[in-house]
């Protein structure tokens, strides 16, 4: 009756409009008539709710809030909101809005609530915030309260606008439904549309097809929205009922709080006022939401009927458009083929006539060229058809994907999980995103867009050069060539047109393909996210336990396993080669297993001796271990592959295939870990692991494999289709059983008498390390326990996904550990070889020292205590630390990438803003880069020494320079990476750079100069670590070259610190720059009267007889001068190094003294002749008397 009255009103309004009566006047007449007994029934629905009917015309419907009397303006409505509520077309008359207001609990608070508006609350907060009489601490406390109140009032305004829309729909939806129904009835028949399309000109076919395809895409988009709206309307019925009941409870609670003594109206405390305002805003929001829900419920039937009518209309339009587009494309293709055939026939006739001419030898080149153009034209026409078909398929595929995605999103929004929702997601994942369909829009066999563009340019160039081509022909053959030239020009023009049409089509096809693939990735990610967080079953109760026996009967039903066997038999029939090859491989691995174990043992024996140990042996052991681990994973892989080849697998078989696929790599990891832990295997022999730990690990791995892997496969078999009925019972039972078994094994592996915790306590006395081990034990135990809880609560899909992710995490960690130990094994082997070479060198040195004993203190040059000359223990420790850190970082990054698809950790970190543009992700990246840089710079010397430098003939000074430069390079790269992550804008710090330049030019000039000179020293190398130099009269050995200064240790073990600038700008003596050979000079003074030839001969003979003095250059003795007391003889000889310089000089002196004594040559000692002469005058006679005295002293 109510619907009939409402339709009567609508029809009456249409009658008034047809008579010229304005819409507003018509509504006034209807409202007045509604008071009559015959028309009053249309308002019974509202009167039964106790709500007065309010008729709002287009002039005043936007000037009041719902629930207020007509003509009054809501204080909470802003001008912007009023503008949004106005119709977009001001000339169109809008029907009135029927609004209701109800207060089931009484109307005593209606006046009070009407006074709580957003403007008023915002003004109150602004006044309070600007008040100087309230402390800032109090303001900070009140800020979130007022912010919540303002947000509540904003939501209330939105609810009022939606309420108005719903109430408008009660009036506007029925006539719109009638209008849509009339449009459907007036649609032309398909036959008439086909007849009309037949009249379209052939030239306009391509344009018409493009327009129809655009229209079809638009209709499909509209249908997706209408279908989503229909699902939303149908799903909202139960939700509204539940929400209205909750609203009444919440409204009663808020009113009770507001009426409490703590928030009395006479309370003047700012805090109480703020709390009272917040509660009043909550009431406003609840009342507005309640009215909105009532209006939504009242308009559901009208909106549902309208959506159904639109859906029917759009489906009819889409069906007609699809048929018409297909017919037009067929017609276009036929016309294209017909045109191509006609052109080919005419040109072929021309060519045939030309070939029949008696003197056509001079036209053969032109005929062949036209023939090639004709073939190219035929290929272009065929390509146009393929591109057109592919473009249509791409558009349809993309439209279908968009429809399904929109429908899926609507279903997910309207339903809170459940088994049915999980199956919807699984079906879309299997059907829409099947791997074989990901490349449904296949453009790989089509030519590239650039190739078509180049071909088009070549054709256009040939068209422009056609006249020149005609002029180049001889005059006598021009008449015979004229038809061929005309055919050539026509072909070029047609070919140009084909290429011109192909370019936009290929471009559009490429864009459609990219959009499709992007959308597929989005849908796949969305499905994965929804499946991960969906609750597919109810929590475990007695009913669940009672259903387990029935689930077991279903799971082990003979029909299922018969289907499994039939599928394998069919696979053997269809693909016998692949099946037999895999079968023979597994049999061969099983048969040759004893030989593989024996080979692994022989490889382990070869590694025990340094002379036979090679790194290739470790790779051989790795390959043999992998062969031992392959049989079971290969069998599982074959079974999973066989199920995937099934044409129409059942839900159970599909689940088995999924479980087997996941079990392949789990079994591979477990089998490899067990094979690597065997005695004489990879872990014990090559990685030097503890045998007791590996024995325990092998037992645990075996026990996990026999329970966990089968249980996971059986649990996965209950996830899809009809089999999902048993996922909450038997599937959950197997999953929980598997993880309870894992918990027990984890406890045994850590807490047994030979467990990891006991071994760690024996090996590490550090309490921190032991606590870390206990933390790892608790974490390892908590993971399967949490998965058990999730499955128990009904999140079985989430638990299975997390379980697989955790297994993948353990796999990544195992791979990182394996890579670390493989790398460390190489470094350990290098260290072992270097240690052997060092011991051999020390043995040779000791043997040489025993043969040529020397006294203490004879060495001129002491061992340079250079910090780069690290011993092998330090080198090994640095290498181990650096490798461990780098592999740890790489493993953590890999694990983060693995979990990013499940938990958007990267997006969460990037969303947290810290300071300016710096995010939490940027801070984490900065810390990681700094840590890597610090560890690398600190431990780089050991790694380079062990990996490269010690195995070459590079000198120690050169090695030090290389290490230092590498450190500087790593430091620069690390700082640059940090600056890049922090997005530092260097232009903002130009003034700082200018100030630093001035400061460096004055205050730090010497420091910077020395730093630059240090770099020059490392590159130019005028002095190296270990060189013997003389600087400012001090001779010593260079022991360190730092950034600012160089350290020289003299013979007294005193360190002289020399600024690097001195070694670049000043003069110094380097004794060992180009070589260690040095010359010694021995001065000998022979007494006067000695035989100088004999003395020089003795000197040369002494030098030649000395074992250290070099034969080349030859020793040389010279007679230098006649000194005051001796004849100066000089012996010059060369020694190979400075270490033996003092010793050699001493021995030469001793031997010269002995030889001279035997030859009777006296070594002169200092002597002096004194001549005294005196003159005396006689005072009496004046005569002079001279007295001469000679005193000769020796």
mmCIF file of C-alpha atoms in Angstrom, residues 665-666 801-813:
data_model
loop_
_atom_site.group_PDB
_atom_site.id
_atom_site.type_symbol
_atom_site.label_atom_id
_atom_site.label_comp_id
_atom_site.label_asym_id
_atom_site.label_seq_id
_atom_site.Cartn_x
_atom_site.Cartn_y
_atom_site.Cartn_z
ATOM 1 C CA UNK A 665 62.177 -26.996 -0.887
ATOM 2 C CA UNK A 666 61.409 -27.792 2.780
ATOM 3 C CA UNK A 801 51.401 -18.872 5.317
ATOM 4 C CA UNK A 802 53.399 -17.789 8.379
ATOM 5 C CA UNK A 803 54.733 -21.311 8.833
ATOM 6 C CA UNK A 804 55.993 -21.393 5.250
ATOM 7 C CA UNK A 805 57.490 -17.922 5.683
ATOM 8 C CA UNK A 806 59.297 -18.977 8.844
ATOM 9 C CA UNK A 807 60.636 -22.071 7.083
ATOM 10 C CA UNK A 808 61.743 -19.820 4.230
ATOM 11 C CA UNK A 809 63.403 -17.565 6.797
ATOM 12 C CA UNK A 810 65.291 -20.519 8.249
ATOM 13 C CA UNK A 811 66.259 -21.483 4.705
ATOM 14 C CA UNK A 812 67.644 -18.021 4.024
ATOM 15 C CA UNK A 813 69.545 -18.114 7.310
#
